Short mmCIF file of C-alpha atoms in Angstrom, two decimals:
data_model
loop_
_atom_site.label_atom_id
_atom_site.label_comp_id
_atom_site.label_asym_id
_atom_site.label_seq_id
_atom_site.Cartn_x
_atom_site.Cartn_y
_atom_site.Cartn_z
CA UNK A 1 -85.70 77.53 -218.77
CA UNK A 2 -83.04 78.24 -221.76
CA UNK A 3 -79.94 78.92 -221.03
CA UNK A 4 -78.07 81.98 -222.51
CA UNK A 5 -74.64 81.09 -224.20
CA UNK A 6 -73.09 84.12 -221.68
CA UNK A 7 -74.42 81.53 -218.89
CA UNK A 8 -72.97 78.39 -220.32
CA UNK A 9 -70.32 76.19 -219.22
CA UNK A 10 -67.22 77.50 -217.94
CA UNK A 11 -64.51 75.22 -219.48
CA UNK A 12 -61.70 77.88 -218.37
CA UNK A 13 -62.59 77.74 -214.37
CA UNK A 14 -62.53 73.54 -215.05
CA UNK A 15 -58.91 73.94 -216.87
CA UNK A 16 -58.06 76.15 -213.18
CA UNK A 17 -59.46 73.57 -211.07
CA UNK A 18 -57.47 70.81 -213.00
CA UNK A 19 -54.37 72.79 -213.70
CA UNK A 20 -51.53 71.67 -210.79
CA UNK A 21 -50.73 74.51 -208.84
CA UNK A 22 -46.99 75.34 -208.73
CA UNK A 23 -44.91 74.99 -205.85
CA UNK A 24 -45.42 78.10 -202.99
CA UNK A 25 -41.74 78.76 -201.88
CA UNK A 26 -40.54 80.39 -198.85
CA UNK A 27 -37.95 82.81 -198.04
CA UNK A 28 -34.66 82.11 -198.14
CA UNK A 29 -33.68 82.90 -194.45
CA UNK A 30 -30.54 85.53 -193.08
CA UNK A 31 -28.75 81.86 -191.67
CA UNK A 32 -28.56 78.78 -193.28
CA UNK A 33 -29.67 75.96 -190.48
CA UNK A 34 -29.50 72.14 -190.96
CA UNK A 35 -32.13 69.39 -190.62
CA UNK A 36 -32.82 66.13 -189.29
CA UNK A 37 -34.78 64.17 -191.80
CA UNK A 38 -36.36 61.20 -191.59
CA UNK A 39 -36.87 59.16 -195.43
CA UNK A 40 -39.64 56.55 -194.84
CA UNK A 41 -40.09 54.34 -197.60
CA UNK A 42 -43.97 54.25 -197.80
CA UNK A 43 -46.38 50.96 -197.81
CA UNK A 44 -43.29 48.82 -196.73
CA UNK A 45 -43.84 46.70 -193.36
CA UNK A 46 -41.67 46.54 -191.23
CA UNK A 47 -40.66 50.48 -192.34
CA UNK A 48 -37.13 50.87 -194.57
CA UNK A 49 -36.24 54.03 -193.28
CA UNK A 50 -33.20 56.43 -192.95
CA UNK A 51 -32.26 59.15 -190.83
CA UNK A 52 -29.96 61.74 -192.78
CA UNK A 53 -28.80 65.27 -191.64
CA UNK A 54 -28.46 68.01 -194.43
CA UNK A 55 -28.04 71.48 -194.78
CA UNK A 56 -30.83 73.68 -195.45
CA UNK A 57 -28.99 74.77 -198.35
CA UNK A 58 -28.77 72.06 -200.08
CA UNK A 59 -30.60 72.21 -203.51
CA UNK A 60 -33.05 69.61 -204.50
CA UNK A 61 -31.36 67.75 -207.12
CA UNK A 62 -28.54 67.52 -204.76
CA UNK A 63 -31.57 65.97 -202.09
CA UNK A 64 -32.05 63.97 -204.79
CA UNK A 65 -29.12 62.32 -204.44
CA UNK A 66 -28.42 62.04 -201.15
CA UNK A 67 -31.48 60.26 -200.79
CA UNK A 68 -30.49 57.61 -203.57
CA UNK A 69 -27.35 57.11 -201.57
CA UNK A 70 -29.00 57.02 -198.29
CA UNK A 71 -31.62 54.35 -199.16
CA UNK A 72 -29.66 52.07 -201.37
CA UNK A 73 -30.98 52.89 -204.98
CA UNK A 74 -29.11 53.21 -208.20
CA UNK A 75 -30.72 56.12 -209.42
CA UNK A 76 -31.75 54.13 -212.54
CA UNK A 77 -35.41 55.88 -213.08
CA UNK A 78 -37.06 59.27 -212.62
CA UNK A 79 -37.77 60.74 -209.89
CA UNK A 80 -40.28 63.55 -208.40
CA UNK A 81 -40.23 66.10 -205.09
CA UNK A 82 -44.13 66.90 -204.44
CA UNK A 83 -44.90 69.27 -201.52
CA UNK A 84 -47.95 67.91 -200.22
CA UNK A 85 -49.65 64.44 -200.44
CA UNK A 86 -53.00 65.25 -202.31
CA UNK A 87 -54.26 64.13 -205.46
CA UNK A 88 -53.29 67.12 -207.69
CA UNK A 89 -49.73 67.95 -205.28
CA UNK A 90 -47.29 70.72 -206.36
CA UNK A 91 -44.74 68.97 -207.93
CA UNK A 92 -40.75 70.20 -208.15
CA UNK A 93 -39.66 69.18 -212.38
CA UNK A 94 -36.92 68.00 -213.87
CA UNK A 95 -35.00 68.96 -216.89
CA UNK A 96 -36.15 65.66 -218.47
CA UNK A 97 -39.63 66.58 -217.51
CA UNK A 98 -39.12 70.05 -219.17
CA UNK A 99 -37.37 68.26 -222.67
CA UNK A 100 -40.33 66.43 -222.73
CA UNK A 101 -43.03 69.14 -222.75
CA UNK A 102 -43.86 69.36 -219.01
CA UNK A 103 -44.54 73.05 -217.83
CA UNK A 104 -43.92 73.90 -214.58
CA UNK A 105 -40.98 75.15 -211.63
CA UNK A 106 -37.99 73.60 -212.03
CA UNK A 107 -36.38 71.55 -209.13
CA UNK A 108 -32.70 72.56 -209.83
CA UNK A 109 -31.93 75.90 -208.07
CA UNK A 110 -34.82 75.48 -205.32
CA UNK A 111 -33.34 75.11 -201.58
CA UNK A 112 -34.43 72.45 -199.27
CA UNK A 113 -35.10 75.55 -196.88
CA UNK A 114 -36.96 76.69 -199.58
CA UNK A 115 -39.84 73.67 -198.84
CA UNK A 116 -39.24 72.94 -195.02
CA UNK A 117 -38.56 75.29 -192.05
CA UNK A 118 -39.58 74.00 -188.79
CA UNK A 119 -40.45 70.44 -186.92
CA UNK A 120 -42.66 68.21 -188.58
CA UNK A 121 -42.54 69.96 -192.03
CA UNK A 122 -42.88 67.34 -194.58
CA UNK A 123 -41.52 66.70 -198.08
CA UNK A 124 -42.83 63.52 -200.41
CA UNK A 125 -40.47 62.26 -202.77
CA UNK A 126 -41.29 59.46 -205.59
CA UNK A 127 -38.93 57.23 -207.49
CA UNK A 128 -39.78 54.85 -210.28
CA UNK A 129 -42.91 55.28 -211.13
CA UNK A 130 -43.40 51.87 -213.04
CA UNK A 131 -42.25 50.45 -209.62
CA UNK A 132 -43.85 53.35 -207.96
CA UNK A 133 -41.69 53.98 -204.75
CA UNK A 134 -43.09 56.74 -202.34
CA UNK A 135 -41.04 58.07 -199.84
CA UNK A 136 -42.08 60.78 -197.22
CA UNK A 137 -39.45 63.09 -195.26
CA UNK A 138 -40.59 64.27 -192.39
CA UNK A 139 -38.03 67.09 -190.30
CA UNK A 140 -37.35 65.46 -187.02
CA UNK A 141 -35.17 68.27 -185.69
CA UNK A 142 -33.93 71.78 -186.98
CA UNK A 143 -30.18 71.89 -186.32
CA UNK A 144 -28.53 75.22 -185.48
CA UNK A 145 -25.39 74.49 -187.48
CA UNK A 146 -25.91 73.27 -190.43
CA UNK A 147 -23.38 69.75 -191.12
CA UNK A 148 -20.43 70.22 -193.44
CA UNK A 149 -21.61 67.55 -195.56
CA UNK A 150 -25.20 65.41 -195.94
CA UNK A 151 -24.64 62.13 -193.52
CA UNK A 152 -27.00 59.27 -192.50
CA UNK A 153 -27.29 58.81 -188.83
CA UNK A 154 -29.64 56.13 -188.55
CA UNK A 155 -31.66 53.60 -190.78
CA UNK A 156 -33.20 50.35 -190.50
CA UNK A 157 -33.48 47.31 -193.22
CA UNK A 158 -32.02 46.89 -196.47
CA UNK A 159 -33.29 48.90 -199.62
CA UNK A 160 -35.32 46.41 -202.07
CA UNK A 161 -33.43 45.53 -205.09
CA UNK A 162 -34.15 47.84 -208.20
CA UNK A 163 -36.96 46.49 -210.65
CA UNK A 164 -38.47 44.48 -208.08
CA UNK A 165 -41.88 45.19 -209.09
CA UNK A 166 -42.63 47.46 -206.17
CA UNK A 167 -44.38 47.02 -202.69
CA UNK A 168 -45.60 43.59 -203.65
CA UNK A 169 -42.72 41.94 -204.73
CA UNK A 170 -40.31 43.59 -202.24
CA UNK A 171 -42.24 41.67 -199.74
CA UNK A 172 -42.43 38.58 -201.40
CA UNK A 173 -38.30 38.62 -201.97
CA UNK A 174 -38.04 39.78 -198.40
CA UNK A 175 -40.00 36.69 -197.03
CA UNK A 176 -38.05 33.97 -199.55
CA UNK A 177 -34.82 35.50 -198.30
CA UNK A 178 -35.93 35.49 -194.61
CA UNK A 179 -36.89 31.58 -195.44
CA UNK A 180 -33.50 30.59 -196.28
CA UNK A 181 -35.09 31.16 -199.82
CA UNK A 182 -37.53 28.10 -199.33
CA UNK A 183 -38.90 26.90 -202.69
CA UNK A 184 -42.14 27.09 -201.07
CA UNK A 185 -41.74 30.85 -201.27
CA UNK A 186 -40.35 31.32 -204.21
CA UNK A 187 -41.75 34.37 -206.10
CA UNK A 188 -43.36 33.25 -209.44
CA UNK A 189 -41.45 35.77 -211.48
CA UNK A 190 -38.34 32.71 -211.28
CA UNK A 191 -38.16 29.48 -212.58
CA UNK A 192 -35.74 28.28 -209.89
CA UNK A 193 -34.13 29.21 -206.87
CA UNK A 194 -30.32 29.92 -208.78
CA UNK A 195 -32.08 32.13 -211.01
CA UNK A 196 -33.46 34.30 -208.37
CA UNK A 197 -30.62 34.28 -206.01
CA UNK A 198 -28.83 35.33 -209.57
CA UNK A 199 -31.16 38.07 -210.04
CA UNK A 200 -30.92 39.01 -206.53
CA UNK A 201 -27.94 41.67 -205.61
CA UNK A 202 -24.90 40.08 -204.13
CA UNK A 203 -25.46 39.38 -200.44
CA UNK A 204 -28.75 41.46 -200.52
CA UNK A 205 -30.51 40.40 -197.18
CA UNK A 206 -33.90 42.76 -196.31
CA UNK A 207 -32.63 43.19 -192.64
CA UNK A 208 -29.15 44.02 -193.17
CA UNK A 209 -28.28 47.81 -193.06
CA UNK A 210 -24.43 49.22 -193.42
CA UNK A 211 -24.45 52.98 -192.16
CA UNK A 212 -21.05 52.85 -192.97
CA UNK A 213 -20.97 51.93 -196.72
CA UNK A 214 -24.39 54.34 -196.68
CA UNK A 215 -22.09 56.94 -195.84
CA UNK A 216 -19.46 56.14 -198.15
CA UNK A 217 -21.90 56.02 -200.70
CA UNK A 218 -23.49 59.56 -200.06
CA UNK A 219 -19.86 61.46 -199.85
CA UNK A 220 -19.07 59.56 -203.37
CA UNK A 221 -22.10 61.06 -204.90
CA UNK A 222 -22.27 64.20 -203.20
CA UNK A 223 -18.38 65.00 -204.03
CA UNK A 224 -18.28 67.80 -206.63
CA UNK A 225 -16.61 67.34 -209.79
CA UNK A 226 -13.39 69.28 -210.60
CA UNK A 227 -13.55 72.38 -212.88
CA UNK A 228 -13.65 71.38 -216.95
CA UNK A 229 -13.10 72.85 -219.88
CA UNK A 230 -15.98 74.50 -221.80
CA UNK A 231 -15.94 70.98 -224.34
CA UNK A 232 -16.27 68.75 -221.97
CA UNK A 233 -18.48 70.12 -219.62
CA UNK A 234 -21.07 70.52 -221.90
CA UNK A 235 -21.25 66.76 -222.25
CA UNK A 236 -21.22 66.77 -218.53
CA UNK A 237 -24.40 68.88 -218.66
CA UNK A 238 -25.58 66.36 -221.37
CA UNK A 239 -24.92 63.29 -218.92
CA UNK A 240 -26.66 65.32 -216.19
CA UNK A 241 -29.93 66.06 -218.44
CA UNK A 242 -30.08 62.32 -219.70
CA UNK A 243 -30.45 61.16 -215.69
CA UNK A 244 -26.58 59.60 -215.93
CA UNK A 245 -24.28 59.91 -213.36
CA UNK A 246 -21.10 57.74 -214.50
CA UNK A 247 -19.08 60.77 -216.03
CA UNK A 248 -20.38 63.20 -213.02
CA UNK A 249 -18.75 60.70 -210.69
CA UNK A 250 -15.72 60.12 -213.24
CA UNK A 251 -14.91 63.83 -212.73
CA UNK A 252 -15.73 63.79 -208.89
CA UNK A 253 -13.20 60.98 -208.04
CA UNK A 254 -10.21 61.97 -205.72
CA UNK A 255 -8.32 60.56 -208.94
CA UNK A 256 -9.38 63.31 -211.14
CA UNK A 257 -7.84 65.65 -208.54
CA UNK A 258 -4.56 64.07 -208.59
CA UNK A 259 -1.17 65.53 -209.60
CA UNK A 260 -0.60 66.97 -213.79
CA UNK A 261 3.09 67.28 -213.19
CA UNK A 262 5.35 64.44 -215.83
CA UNK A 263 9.40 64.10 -214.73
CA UNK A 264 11.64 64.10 -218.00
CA UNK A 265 12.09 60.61 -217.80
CA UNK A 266 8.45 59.81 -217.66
CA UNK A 267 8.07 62.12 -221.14
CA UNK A 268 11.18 60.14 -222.78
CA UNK A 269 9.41 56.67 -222.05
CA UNK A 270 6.00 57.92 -223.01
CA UNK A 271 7.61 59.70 -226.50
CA UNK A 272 9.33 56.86 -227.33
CA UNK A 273 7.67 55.29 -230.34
CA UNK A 274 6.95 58.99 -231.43
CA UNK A 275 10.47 60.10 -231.16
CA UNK A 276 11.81 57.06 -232.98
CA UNK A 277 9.56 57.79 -236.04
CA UNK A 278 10.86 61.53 -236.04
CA UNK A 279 14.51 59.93 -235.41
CA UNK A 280 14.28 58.19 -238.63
CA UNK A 281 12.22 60.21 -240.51
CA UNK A 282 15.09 63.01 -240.09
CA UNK A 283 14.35 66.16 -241.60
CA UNK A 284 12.35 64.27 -244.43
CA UNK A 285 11.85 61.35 -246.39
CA UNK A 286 10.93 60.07 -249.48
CA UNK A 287 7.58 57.73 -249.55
CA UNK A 288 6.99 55.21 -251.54
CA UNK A 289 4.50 55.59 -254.78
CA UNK A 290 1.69 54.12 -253.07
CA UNK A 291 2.50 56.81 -250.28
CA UNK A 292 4.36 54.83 -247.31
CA UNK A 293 6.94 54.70 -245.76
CA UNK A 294 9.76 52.57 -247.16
CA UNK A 295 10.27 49.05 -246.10
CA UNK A 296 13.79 49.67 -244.85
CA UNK A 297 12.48 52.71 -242.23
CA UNK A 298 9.26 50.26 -241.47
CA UNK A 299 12.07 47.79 -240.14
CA UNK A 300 13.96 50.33 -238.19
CA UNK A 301 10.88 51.42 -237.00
CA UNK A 302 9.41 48.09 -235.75
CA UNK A 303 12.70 47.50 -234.04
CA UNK A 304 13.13 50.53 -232.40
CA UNK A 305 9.86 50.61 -231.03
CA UNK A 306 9.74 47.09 -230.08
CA UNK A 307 7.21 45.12 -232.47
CA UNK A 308 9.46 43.01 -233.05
CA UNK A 309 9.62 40.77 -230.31
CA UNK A 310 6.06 40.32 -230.94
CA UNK A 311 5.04 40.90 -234.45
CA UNK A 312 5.25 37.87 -236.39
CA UNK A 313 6.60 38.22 -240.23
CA UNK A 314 9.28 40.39 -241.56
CA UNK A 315 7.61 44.06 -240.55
CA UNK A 316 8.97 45.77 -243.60
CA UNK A 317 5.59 46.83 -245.35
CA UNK A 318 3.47 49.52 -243.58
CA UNK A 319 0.47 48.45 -245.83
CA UNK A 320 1.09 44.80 -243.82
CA UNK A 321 2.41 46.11 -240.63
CA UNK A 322 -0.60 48.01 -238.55
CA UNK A 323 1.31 48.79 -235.56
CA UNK A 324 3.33 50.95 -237.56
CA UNK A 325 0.57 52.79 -239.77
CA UNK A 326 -1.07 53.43 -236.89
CA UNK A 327 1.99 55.36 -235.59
CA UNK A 328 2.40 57.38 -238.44
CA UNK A 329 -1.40 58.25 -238.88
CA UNK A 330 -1.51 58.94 -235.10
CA UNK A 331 1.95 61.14 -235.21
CA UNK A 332 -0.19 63.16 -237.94
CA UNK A 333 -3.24 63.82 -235.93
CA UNK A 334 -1.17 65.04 -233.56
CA UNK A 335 0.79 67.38 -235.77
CA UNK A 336 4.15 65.62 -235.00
CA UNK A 337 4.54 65.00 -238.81
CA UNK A 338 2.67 66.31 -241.90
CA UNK A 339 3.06 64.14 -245.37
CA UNK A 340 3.37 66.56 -248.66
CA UNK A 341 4.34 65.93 -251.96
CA UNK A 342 5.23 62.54 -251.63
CA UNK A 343 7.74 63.28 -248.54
CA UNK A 344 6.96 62.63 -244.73
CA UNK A 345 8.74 65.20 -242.10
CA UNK A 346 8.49 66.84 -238.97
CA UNK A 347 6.14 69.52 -238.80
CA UNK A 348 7.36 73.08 -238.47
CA UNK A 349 6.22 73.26 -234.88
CA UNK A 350 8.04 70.34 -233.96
CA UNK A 351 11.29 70.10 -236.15
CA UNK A 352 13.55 72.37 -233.80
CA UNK A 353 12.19 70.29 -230.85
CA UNK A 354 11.94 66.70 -231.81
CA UNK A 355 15.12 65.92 -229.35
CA UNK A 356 13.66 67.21 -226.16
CA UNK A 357 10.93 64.62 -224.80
CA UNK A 358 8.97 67.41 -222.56
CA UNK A 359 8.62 69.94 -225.50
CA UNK A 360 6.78 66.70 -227.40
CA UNK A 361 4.95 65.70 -224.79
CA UNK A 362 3.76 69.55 -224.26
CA UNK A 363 2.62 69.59 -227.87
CA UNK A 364 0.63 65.95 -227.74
CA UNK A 365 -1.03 67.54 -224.96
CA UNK A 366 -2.04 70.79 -226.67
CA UNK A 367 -3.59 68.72 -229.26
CA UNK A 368 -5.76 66.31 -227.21
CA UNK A 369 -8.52 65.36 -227.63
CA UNK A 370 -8.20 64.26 -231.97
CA UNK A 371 -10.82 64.21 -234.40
CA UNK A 372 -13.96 66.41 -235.83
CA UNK A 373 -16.92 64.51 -235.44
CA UNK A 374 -18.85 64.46 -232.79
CA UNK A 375 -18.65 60.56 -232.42
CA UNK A 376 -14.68 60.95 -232.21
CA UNK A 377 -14.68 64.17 -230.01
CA UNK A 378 -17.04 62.69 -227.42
CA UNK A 379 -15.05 58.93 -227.46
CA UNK A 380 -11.89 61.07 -227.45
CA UNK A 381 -13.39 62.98 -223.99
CA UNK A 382 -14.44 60.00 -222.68
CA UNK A 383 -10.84 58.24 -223.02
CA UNK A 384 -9.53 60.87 -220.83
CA UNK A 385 -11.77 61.54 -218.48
CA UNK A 386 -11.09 57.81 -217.62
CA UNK A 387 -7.37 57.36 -218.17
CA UNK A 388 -7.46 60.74 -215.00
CA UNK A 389 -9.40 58.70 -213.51
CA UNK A 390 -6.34 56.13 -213.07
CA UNK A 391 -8.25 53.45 -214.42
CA UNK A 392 -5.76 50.58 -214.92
CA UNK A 393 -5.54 50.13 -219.34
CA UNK A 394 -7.22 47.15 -219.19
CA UNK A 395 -10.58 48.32 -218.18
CA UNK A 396 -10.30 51.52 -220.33
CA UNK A 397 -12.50 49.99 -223.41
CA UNK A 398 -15.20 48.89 -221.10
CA UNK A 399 -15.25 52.24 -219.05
CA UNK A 400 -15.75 53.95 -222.27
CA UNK A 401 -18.03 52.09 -223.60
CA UNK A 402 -20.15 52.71 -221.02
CA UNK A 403 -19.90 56.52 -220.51
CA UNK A 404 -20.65 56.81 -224.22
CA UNK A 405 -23.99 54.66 -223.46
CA UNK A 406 -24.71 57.40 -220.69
CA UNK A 407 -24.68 59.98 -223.44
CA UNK A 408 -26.47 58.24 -225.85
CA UNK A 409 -24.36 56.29 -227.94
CA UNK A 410 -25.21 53.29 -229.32
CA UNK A 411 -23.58 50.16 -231.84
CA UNK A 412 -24.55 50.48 -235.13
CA UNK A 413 -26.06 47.44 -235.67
CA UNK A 414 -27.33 47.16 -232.03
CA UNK A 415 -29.01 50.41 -230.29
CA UNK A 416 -29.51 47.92 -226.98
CA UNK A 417 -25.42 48.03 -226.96
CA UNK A 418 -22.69 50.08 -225.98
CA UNK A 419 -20.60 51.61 -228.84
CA UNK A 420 -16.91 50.88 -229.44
CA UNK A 421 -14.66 52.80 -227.29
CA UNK A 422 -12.13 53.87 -230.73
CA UNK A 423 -11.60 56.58 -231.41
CA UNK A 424 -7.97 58.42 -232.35
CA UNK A 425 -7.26 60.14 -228.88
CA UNK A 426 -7.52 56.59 -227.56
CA UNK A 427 -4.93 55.21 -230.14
CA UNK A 428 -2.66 58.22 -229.05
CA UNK A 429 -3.14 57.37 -225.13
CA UNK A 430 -2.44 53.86 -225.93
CA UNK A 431 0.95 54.65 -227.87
CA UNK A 432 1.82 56.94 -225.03
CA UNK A 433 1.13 53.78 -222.38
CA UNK A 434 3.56 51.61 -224.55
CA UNK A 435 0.94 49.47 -226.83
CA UNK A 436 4.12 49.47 -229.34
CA UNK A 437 5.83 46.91 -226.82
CA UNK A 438 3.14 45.17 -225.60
CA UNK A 439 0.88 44.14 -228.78
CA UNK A 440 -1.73 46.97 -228.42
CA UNK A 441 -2.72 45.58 -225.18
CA UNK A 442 -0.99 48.11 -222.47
CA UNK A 443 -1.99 47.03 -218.68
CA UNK A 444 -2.02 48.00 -215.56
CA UNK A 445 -2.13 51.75 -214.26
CA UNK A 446 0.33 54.60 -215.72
CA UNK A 447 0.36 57.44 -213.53
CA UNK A 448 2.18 59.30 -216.06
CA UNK A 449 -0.32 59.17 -218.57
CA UNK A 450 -3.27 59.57 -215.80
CA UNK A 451 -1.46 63.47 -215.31
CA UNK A 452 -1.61 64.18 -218.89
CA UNK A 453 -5.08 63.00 -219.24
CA UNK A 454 -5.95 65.58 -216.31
CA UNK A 455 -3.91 68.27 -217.92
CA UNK A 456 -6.02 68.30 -220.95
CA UNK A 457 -9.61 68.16 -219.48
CA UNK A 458 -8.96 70.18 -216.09
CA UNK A 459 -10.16 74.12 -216.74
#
């Protein structure tokens, strides 16, 4: 019998039965109740579990979190919400899945009440899916009040360490750590016991479970971030999209709440250096040919400001005397000085002012963060979201470095690096923290310049 071409094949109805069906949401209900979850971490024997209690309002990416917190993870890989547990499951997407082509509902404004109502309701949520980590949630009880905040009740076992290589060699770390890591034991993926107690996170133990840090951990990442301005929160958002949660936390720290208020004597010892160029500078002086400053006003300069008891040589050329270009350039980004015609002097919007030490520090602030490319705009956001943070100077480089990774940054000759943390609003925060004095190595933490830093990037 022939068949008719009107009879043949029906590839659409095959593309239907493949296609992944979308999420079926319910109702939001008239009162918001809470829930009593229980997050078993699938496959593993004996069970890592956790016992959390959340909100129903509580939005998924939000879950998301919570649940990193709860079980121990670092939230170093994608993860996945699916509603059901069969082969082709409706699946919740992120915005990563979107930016890469994915079609399909979008986890971030979906309620947990949105997936789960009553007793027994289930949720299955996947994490790493090289490592392939499948945990199920399963409502134990539906609370009448919701809790103010997500909290862990109850859990059992340690989380296994990140990259382990799933199921498989979980267990095998677990049972070399229960040994008393007996060489016997020792997974293959080591060539000897100090390299995988190296590898290993510090005093990770599979039976050990802290449902106190657990809960320190879930406020921390649960905290909301203060309120930004319109720059900086869009590289918030970008931090957000890329999976990275260093600047989110940055910005959620009890730190970044702190106080924005600077006494006058705090502005007259962060001005200093600043008001000692204007000081000498007066209302104008001549450069020299090659365009800086002359040696004798280099020298007054390095003395007034200190790099002298440090600088070695006479500090009487700006060309050989960095600490003291620097100041100038930096005094121009800021609009403290402009250069014209051969003549350095105090800019209009500063000349009438240059004696009072609030009414400079006012206008540094109005002009933070420096620079017009986006490499110096985004190192100049990341400078201050870290010196509000009241991270001590010495660590500000590093802390950088690394938020710049989270958004993408990389070295120029290495993309597997983090890039350098310069950038102009840095040398400005460091001048303000006294590099002048100390050799462009300021230390410890400056609570003064922590309030201006959260001046500029609070909305």
């Amino acid at each position: 019998m022939s068949v008719q071409p009107s009879e043949s094949f029906d590839s659409g109805g095959l593309d239907d039965l493949w296609r992944r069906p979308e999420p079926q949401l319910l109702a939001v209900p008239a009162t918001v109740r809470g829930f009593r979850i229980r997050i078993d971490l699938q496959r593993t024997k004996p069970p890592v579990w956790r016992r959390v209690e959340v909100p129903g309002d509580i939005l998924l990416p939000r879950l998301h979190e919570v649940i990193q917190a709860a079980m121990g993870w670092t939230d170093s890989h994608l993860h996945r919400f699916r509603t059901s547990n069969d082969r082709n499951a409706p699946e919740f997407l992120t915005q990563f899945d979107l930016d890469e082509g994915d079609e399909g509902m979008l986890e971030d404004d979906v309620r947990l009440d949105q997936v789960i109502a009553g007793e027994g309701d289930r949720l299955w949520y996947d994490y790493d899916f090289g490592d392939d980590w499948k945990h199920l949630l399963r409502v134990e009880k539906v609370l009448d009040a919701p809790p103010s905040a997500p909290v862990c009740v109850g859990g059992k076992l340690a989380c296994p360490p990140e990259d382990c290589g799933g199921v498989w060699g979980y267990a095998e770390l677990a049972d070399w750590v229960r040994s008393d890591y007996d060489d016997a034991l020792r997974p293959e993926m080591f060539d000897s016991t100090a390299e995988g107690r190296a590898w290993l996170p510090d005093g990770w133990h599979p039976d050990v479970f802290d449902i106190d840090e657990t809960n320190e951990l879930i406020a921390s990442v649960t905290a909301e971030p203060i309120p930004v301005v319109e720059e900086l929160g869009s590289l918030l958002k970008l931090a957000r999209n890329r999976g990275a949660r260093g600047l989110r936390d940055a910005l959620a720290h009890p730190s970044a709440s702190g106080a924005t208020d600077v006494s006058a004597d705090d502005a007259a010892d962060l001005t200093e250096p600043f008001r000692a160029l204007l000081d000498i500078v007066g209302d104008g002086a001549a450069l020299t040919g090659a365009g800086y400053l002359k040696p004798a006003a280099v020298e007054q300069i390095a003395h007034r400001t200190g790099i002298t008891e440090w600088w070695i040589g006479k500090a009487n050329r700006e060309d050989l005397t960095w600490p003291v270009w620097e100041l100038r350039a930096t005094a121009r980004a800021l609009g403290l000085v402009s250069v014209r015609k051969g003549r350095i002097a105090p800019t209009r919007a500063i000349a009438a002012r240059r004696g009072d030490p609030q009414a400079i520090l006012r206008h540094i602030t109005g002009r933070l963060p420096l620079g017009t490319t986006p490499a110096e705009r985004h190192a100049g956001w990341m400078a201050l979201v870290v010196a509000a943070n009241e991270t001590p100077a010495e660590l500000w480089e590093s802390r950088i470095s690394e938020l710049l990774f989270e958004l993408g940054w990389r070295d120029r000759e290495d993309p597997y690096r983090a890039p350098s943390p310069d950038s102009p609003t840095l040398d400005a925060l460091n001048l303000l923290t006294g590099a002048m004095r100390v050799n462009r190595r300021p230390k410890s933490l400056n609570t003064a310049v922590a309030a201006i830093a959260r001046t500029v990037i609070r909305a």
